[in-house]
């Protein structure tokens, strides 16, 4: 479904587009889903059994459970492994479906009032969670947050998570989407390449420009990007604006406030930096025509030094990555002494949305399966199998991690509280992916100047703000 969801679209941008499910549906093309059924009339406690210390949610033994898992770049084995533990504990066999067509398969089931219990709602063909939430078809997951964690019953599940997991999963005041993965965005590079060449990862825009000149002289393109999907560049651009200008000014952009783009000096600095990279020929020739896979392949084969991406890239680019590539990600660059956030700031936020259908046969079982997935055992299994962090803080501490995942975990730890979450792409994807994406494409090919990018970005944002057909969201400062 097309989504203006607070919690659904960000995952589409970063996961579906990156995992090879790239056909983003037009907004409204699937807006009529989930208009029937009686999901909203249920209280979410169907088939409730007795509660106990080991069964805090009161899952009834022997009751069937159905799980629909998006089978993209992450696969679905990690979910099957958690389901095996659920089966042993509750004397049943989870009915598992792994698919890339979540929406097409489940829209009629929600409309008919017989949805599965647990759904990994990812991919381009995902369900519109904003619509489902508004209709009362999603289970409120507060009981899961307040349940004791499996590893330490003295700790509630909520106390084991990155705080942004809870903010990200709310529709207004209701927490009904659980983002299981935790994605690190930034500038990705080969540590081996930089080390072999005697280059240091830049800490500032000025250092980046200087290093790009050296890289180009060495016969390597400093940067590449998937020009077919230029919003990948926004993974860096938007967070960089927040780092330099301050989160409060970025939140003004998230909230579509008048003049939020044009009155922010950080916007001028960041967009100007990318204009300079383009003007000096620091992007791999032909990048504007590359898909995400093609740009990643050019990068892993040493044709370019840097690429804007998310931490899924290690798993996705594995087929073309040399064994000694030593993949790494760096924090956001400093703009200057006036930056509002310190060096080490990076964009790292929850991803991979799981929902529990209130009208399912066993919603309590769906929540319990999530509780099992949030144990250290299964968080580590996820990290091992798909080279990604989960929303469980510190779950990978002490593990032997792959290079990219180890680097991502390190940057998150060093970032501390300075972890940015960007909502604009999630709330208003047509604005960011289509409108601003088009501007960014022109900027990186030298067809558009930074000043014009900013002027048009403000114009497009204002148009969305005035469009009564677009659901609006508000983020508190």
XYZ file of C-alpha atoms in Angstrom:
477
model
C 0.000 0.000 0.000
C 1.030 3.539 -0.499
C 1.688 4.925 2.945
C 1.979 8.259 4.652
C 2.405 6.268 7.816
C 4.466 7.543 10.698
C 5.939 4.112 11.059
C 5.674 2.285 7.773
C 7.354 4.214 5.043
C 10.829 4.668 6.437
C 11.175 0.939 6.307
C 10.033 0.925 2.697
C 12.656 3.475 1.736
C 15.546 1.874 3.500
C 14.670 -1.785 3.387
C 12.483 -2.455 0.390
C 14.405 -0.229 -1.972
C 17.642 -1.604 -0.668
C 16.666 -5.232 -0.640
C 15.675 -5.422 -4.270
C 11.954 -4.762 -3.919
C 12.092 -1.438 -5.647
C 8.785 -0.758 -7.293
C 7.332 1.847 -4.969
C 3.569 1.911 -5.455
C 1.887 5.191 -6.224
C 0.380 6.932 -3.243
C -3.252 6.007 -2.951
C -2.914 3.072 -5.328
C -3.614 0.744 -2.473
C -5.364 3.175 -0.165
C -8.597 1.258 -0.192
C -7.196 -1.710 1.694
C -8.531 -2.983 4.975
C -11.882 -1.284 4.680
C -13.834 -4.281 5.853
C -13.581 -6.962 8.453
C -14.158 -6.817 12.128
C -10.552 -6.546 13.267
C -11.163 -3.310 15.101
C -13.973 -4.775 17.186
C -11.741 -7.259 18.955
C -10.038 -6.466 22.257
C -6.844 -8.270 21.322
C -7.125 -10.795 24.152
C -8.772 -13.604 22.229
C -7.724 -17.062 23.456
C -6.190 -15.654 26.626
C -4.873 -18.216 29.083
C -3.510 -18.014 32.615
C -0.578 -15.704 33.214
C 2.574 -16.714 35.050
C 6.146 -15.569 35.511
C 7.171 -17.487 32.393
C 3.995 -16.636 30.488
C 3.321 -13.002 31.426
C 1.022 -12.312 28.469
C -1.195 -15.305 29.142
C -0.656 -17.227 25.907
C -2.970 -20.229 25.759
C -1.182 -23.528 25.247
C -1.873 -25.378 22.006
C -3.584 -22.509 20.201
C -2.457 -22.079 16.601
C -0.378 -19.056 15.565
C 0.166 -17.694 12.062
C 3.135 -15.562 11.024
C 3.662 -13.733 7.702
C 7.321 -12.706 7.305
C 8.753 -10.499 4.570
C 11.326 -12.636 2.800
C 13.626 -10.052 1.242
C 17.308 -9.412 1.836
C 16.995 -10.512 5.454
C 15.405 -13.806 4.536
C 13.078 -15.389 7.070
C 15.170 -18.067 8.803
C 15.667 -15.847 11.864
C 11.890 -15.819 12.344
C 11.632 -19.573 11.844
C 14.255 -20.068 14.551
C 12.218 -18.001 17.017
C 9.068 -19.846 15.981
C 10.757 -23.139 16.846
C 11.217 -21.945 20.422
C 7.607 -20.756 20.523
C 6.440 -24.178 19.331
C 8.358 -25.953 22.090
C 7.011 -23.646 24.770
C 3.362 -23.514 23.740
C 2.781 -26.936 22.215
C 1.861 -25.876 18.718
C 3.337 -25.368 15.245
C 3.441 -21.828 13.933
C 2.015 -21.599 10.430
C 4.782 -19.685 8.660
C 4.624 -17.867 5.328
C 7.692 -16.191 3.861
C 6.816 -13.790 1.028
C 7.660 -10.517 -0.663
C 3.989 -9.767 -1.321
C 2.725 -8.804 2.107
C 0.078 -6.319 0.929
C -1.417 -8.249 -2.002
C -1.730 -11.402 0.083
C -3.025 -9.779 3.255
C -5.249 -6.888 2.113
C -8.174 -9.234 1.404
C -7.606 -11.077 4.657
C -7.774 -7.877 6.711
C -10.837 -6.834 4.745
C -12.394 -10.221 5.438
C -11.611 -10.159 9.146
C -9.215 -13.138 9.164
C -5.668 -11.705 9.206
C -2.641 -13.670 10.418
C -1.393 -12.918 13.924
C 2.143 -11.602 13.407
C 3.261 -9.762 10.264
C 6.674 -8.462 9.206
C 5.238 -5.613 7.169
C 8.155 -4.734 4.932
C 8.814 -4.449 1.211
C 7.367 -2.302 -1.539
C 4.098 -4.227 -1.367
C 3.610 -3.566 2.315
C 0.342 -2.869 4.123
C -0.657 0.711 4.918
C -0.163 0.739 8.678
C -1.589 4.221 9.049
C -4.913 3.047 7.615
C -4.892 -0.156 9.652
C -4.119 1.721 12.855
C -6.823 4.315 12.208
C -9.325 1.499 11.697
C -8.319 -0.128 14.983
C -7.021 -3.266 13.317
C -3.579 -3.216 14.933
C -2.987 -4.647 18.381
C -1.791 -2.152 20.992
C 1.627 -3.543 21.947
C 1.984 -1.725 25.268
C 1.494 -5.012 27.121
C 4.547 -6.378 25.316
C 6.609 -3.347 26.313
C 5.580 -3.771 29.938
C 6.142 -7.544 30.014
C 9.325 -8.840 31.676
C 12.167 -9.516 29.277
C 13.164 -13.129 28.769
C 16.810 -12.598 29.732
C 16.178 -10.561 32.878
C 12.642 -10.751 34.320
C 13.471 -7.775 36.533
C 13.669 -5.668 33.375
C 10.660 -4.816 31.264
C 10.993 -5.325 27.512
C 10.823 -1.533 27.039
C 13.938 -1.113 29.196
C 16.010 -3.321 26.879
C 15.311 -1.270 23.744
C 16.752 1.754 22.032
C 14.322 4.528 23.089
C 13.648 5.520 19.477
C 12.003 2.120 18.986
C 9.055 3.286 21.051
C 8.820 6.748 19.483
C 9.034 5.250 15.993
C 6.312 2.681 16.623
C 3.575 5.051 17.744
C 0.497 6.182 15.877
C -0.338 9.275 17.891
C -0.538 7.867 21.455
C -0.796 4.177 20.583
C 2.244 1.928 20.257
C 1.173 -0.592 17.642
C 4.210 -1.167 15.411
C 7.375 -2.860 16.610
C 10.495 -2.088 14.608
C 12.735 -5.068 15.174
C 15.945 -4.191 13.327
C 18.177 -1.184 13.972
C 19.742 0.377 10.899
C 22.878 2.505 10.814
C 23.026 5.009 7.953
C 26.066 6.878 6.765
C 29.096 6.940 4.531
C 30.314 3.411 3.899
C 33.848 2.586 2.785
C 36.548 -0.073 2.652
C 38.831 0.284 5.643
C 41.433 -1.724 3.745
C 41.397 0.700 0.806
C 41.903 3.724 3.027
C 44.611 1.987 5.057
C 46.484 0.731 1.983
C 46.457 4.204 0.454
C 47.379 5.961 3.685
C 44.100 7.890 3.744
C 42.215 8.755 6.918
C 38.430 8.791 7.076
C 37.490 12.508 6.967
C 36.013 14.160 10.031
C 34.751 17.278 8.234
C 33.457 18.538 4.910
C 36.760 20.333 4.294
C 38.725 17.151 4.908
C 36.378 15.243 2.610
C 36.915 17.694 -0.242
C 40.698 17.483 0.206
C 40.656 13.691 0.337
C 38.435 13.475 -2.734
C 41.110 15.301 -4.726
C 43.707 12.713 -3.643
C 41.391 9.814 -4.401
C 40.633 11.136 -7.865
C 44.349 11.549 -8.589
C 44.806 7.879 -7.658
C 42.412 6.925 -10.448
C 39.481 6.059 -8.187
C 36.138 7.857 -8.057
C 35.623 9.338 -4.581
C 31.874 8.625 -4.537
C 29.141 6.608 -6.190
C 25.400 6.409 -5.521
C 22.305 4.714 -6.980
C 21.138 7.400 -9.363
C 18.043 5.385 -10.219
C 17.011 5.894 -6.583
C 18.635 9.206 -5.583
C 16.869 9.279 -2.218
C 19.709 7.036 -0.997
C 21.757 10.227 -0.906
C 19.176 11.655 1.503
C 20.206 9.028 4.044
C 23.286 11.228 4.516
C 21.987 14.646 3.496
C 19.057 14.868 5.916
C 21.002 13.611 8.916
C 23.901 15.900 8.054
C 21.555 18.889 8.141
C 20.326 17.833 11.588
C 23.881 17.317 12.858
C 25.049 20.767 11.796
C 21.905 22.820 12.352
C 20.510 21.007 15.380
C 17.712 18.509 15.811
C 15.180 21.233 16.610
C 15.651 22.810 13.190
C 15.415 19.438 11.519
C 12.187 18.713 13.390
C 10.828 21.939 11.870
C 11.495 20.328 8.482
C 9.827 17.088 9.598
C 6.827 19.174 10.692
C 6.599 21.030 7.341
C 6.972 24.402 9.029
C 7.074 27.474 6.744
C 10.615 28.474 5.808
C 12.161 25.423 7.501
C 14.382 24.704 4.488
C 15.179 28.233 3.351
C 15.903 29.740 6.769
C 18.257 26.983 7.935
C 21.931 27.762 7.297
C 22.804 24.085 7.704
C 20.713 23.311 4.625
C 22.733 25.807 2.605
C 25.994 24.301 3.863
C 25.073 20.674 3.235
C 23.438 21.118 -0.166
C 26.327 23.395 -1.122
C 28.786 20.648 -0.196
C 27.095 18.193 -2.534
C 27.016 20.806 -5.270
C 30.789 21.151 -4.845
C 31.340 17.379 -4.989
C 29.431 17.298 -8.264
C 31.159 20.359 -9.734
C 34.596 18.857 -9.062
C 33.704 15.541 -10.672
C 33.904 13.513 -7.494
C 31.116 11.076 -8.408
C 31.753 7.938 -10.442
C 30.865 8.617 -14.058
C 27.503 7.093 -14.910
C 26.320 6.841 -11.313
C 23.126 8.648 -12.265
C 22.059 5.551 -14.200
C 22.908 2.917 -11.598
C 20.593 0.844 -9.427
C 21.419 0.229 -5.777
C 22.995 -3.145 -6.657
C 25.046 -1.716 -9.511
C 26.405 1.164 -7.433
C 27.255 -1.182 -4.562
C 29.023 -3.523 -6.974
C 31.073 -0.660 -8.412
C 32.002 0.264 -4.842
C 32.930 -3.241 -3.670
C 35.036 -3.679 -6.815
C 37.086 -0.627 -5.916
C 35.785 1.781 -8.542
C 34.631 4.250 -5.861
C 35.738 4.902 -2.292
C 32.506 6.033 -0.615
C 28.799 5.251 -0.895
C 25.745 6.509 1.055
C 23.879 3.504 2.402
C 22.420 1.640 5.355
C 23.805 -1.260 7.372
C 21.898 -3.804 5.284
C 24.526 -3.195 2.600
C 26.968 -5.750 4.031
C 24.506 -8.586 3.655
C 23.157 -7.373 0.333
C 26.551 -6.716 -1.265
C 28.120 -9.926 0.071
C 28.202 -11.684 -3.338
C 30.597 -9.073 -4.755
C 32.531 -8.072 -1.638
C 36.167 -9.276 -1.471
C 37.030 -11.251 1.660
C 39.523 -8.596 2.788
C 37.347 -5.567 1.915
C 36.877 -4.717 5.619
C 33.597 -2.819 5.234
C 33.059 0.115 7.576
C 30.777 3.072 8.214
C 31.770 6.465 9.567
C 29.917 9.111 11.567
C 28.523 12.302 10.077
C 31.012 14.958 9.032
C 31.572 18.184 10.924
C 30.499 21.319 9.118
C 32.514 23.675 11.310
C 32.840 25.071 14.806
C 29.191 26.124 14.837
C 27.775 22.602 14.596
C 24.956 22.002 17.063
C 25.775 18.311 17.561
C 29.215 16.812 18.288
C 31.481 14.696 16.157
C 30.359 11.083 16.405
C 26.711 11.948 15.735
C 25.119 9.536 13.299
C 21.796 8.437 11.982
C 20.750 5.136 13.506
C 17.117 4.199 13.917
C 14.651 1.308 14.141
C 13.596 -0.528 10.991
C 11.731 -3.671 9.853
C 8.182 -3.133 11.161
C 6.287 -5.966 12.824
C 2.589 -5.678 13.548
C 0.118 -7.879 15.393
C -3.403 -8.063 13.991
C -5.996 -7.395 16.676
C -8.455 -9.504 14.695
C -6.114 -12.476 14.409
C -6.883 -15.768 16.131
C -4.001 -15.426 18.585
C -2.787 -11.831 19.040
C -1.296 -12.637 22.430
C 0.749 -15.346 20.751
C 1.917 -12.814 18.193
C 3.179 -10.559 20.968
C 4.830 -13.481 22.727
C 6.670 -14.491 19.547
C 7.998 -10.939 19.394
C 9.084 -11.200 23.052
C 11.023 -14.353 22.154
C 12.633 -12.564 19.175
C 13.720 -9.803 21.565
C 15.716 -12.192 23.734
C 19.482 -11.944 23.512
C 19.594 -15.426 21.953
C 17.464 -14.428 19.008
C 18.830 -10.899 18.676
C 22.278 -12.453 18.321
C 20.950 -15.049 15.906
C 19.540 -12.227 13.771
C 22.906 -10.447 13.833
C 24.715 -13.624 12.821
C 22.349 -14.578 10.023
C 21.679 -11.195 8.394
C 24.531 -8.963 9.642
C 22.191 -6.436 11.230
C 21.606 -5.022 14.680
C 18.251 -5.303 16.411
C 16.409 -2.798 18.575
C 17.744 -4.601 21.667
C 20.526 -2.471 23.130
C 23.860 -4.201 23.628
C 22.641 -7.562 22.328
C 25.777 -8.049 20.221
C 28.263 -7.063 22.945
C 31.022 -9.654 23.108
C 30.049 -11.305 19.820
C 32.475 -11.936 16.992
C 30.889 -9.745 14.335
C 31.388 -9.349 10.594
C 33.380 -6.220 9.652
C 30.447 -4.048 8.576
C 28.280 -5.033 11.529
C 31.177 -4.557 13.948
C 31.766 -1.077 12.532
C 28.058 -0.237 12.759
C 27.908 -1.420 16.371
C 31.017 0.590 17.202
C 29.694 3.814 15.697
C 26.393 3.385 17.541
C 28.202 2.862 20.836
C 30.448 5.873 20.246
C 27.469 7.958 19.182
C 25.902 7.435 22.592
C 22.840 9.639 22.865
C 23.629 11.435 19.615
C 21.682 9.044 17.405
C 19.434 10.787 14.909
C 16.047 9.605 13.700
C 14.606 11.191 10.573
C 10.840 11.109 10.011
C 10.372 13.144 6.813
C 10.988 10.261 4.417
C 8.599 8.101 6.360
C 5.790 10.579 6.774
C 5.920 12.201 3.335
C 7.575 9.757 0.903
C 6.144 11.320 -2.221
C 7.802 14.582 -1.212
C 11.192 13.091 -0.371
C 11.514 10.242 -2.849
C 9.888 11.758 -5.897
C 10.072 15.539 -5.560
C 13.291 16.001 -3.576
C 14.773 12.908 -5.192
C 14.381 14.549 -8.570
C 16.099 17.679 -7.311
C 18.961 15.680 -5.840
C 19.425 13.821 -9.105
C 19.794 17.135 -10.923
C 22.096 18.520 -8.242
C 24.533 15.603 -8.498
C 24.731 15.808 -12.285
C 25.376 19.537 -12.179
C 22.062 20.471 -13.756
C 20.819 22.304 -10.659
C 22.493 24.738 -8.284
C 22.232 24.405 -4.511
C 20.232 27.621 -4.149
C 17.622 26.374 -6.601
C 17.474 22.965 -4.853
C 16.674 24.704 -1.572
C 14.126 27.056 -3.096
C 12.263 24.221 -4.811
C 12.486 21.968 -1.736
C 10.709 24.635 0.291
C 8.124 25.060 -2.447
C 7.405 21.324 -2.543
C 7.227 21.097 1.268
C 4.781 24.020 1.357
C 2.594 22.299 -1.233
C 2.405 19.168 0.921
C 1.652 21.241 4.017
C -1.327 22.822 2.221
C -2.592 19.567 0.712
C -5.547 18.446 2.815
C -5.474 14.988 1.227
C -2.118 14.200 2.863
C -2.233 12.998 6.469
C -0.060 15.263 8.618
C 2.079 14.313 11.587
C 3.734 16.354 14.285
C 6.990 15.681 16.063
C 7.641 17.310 19.438
C 10.920 19.111 19.983
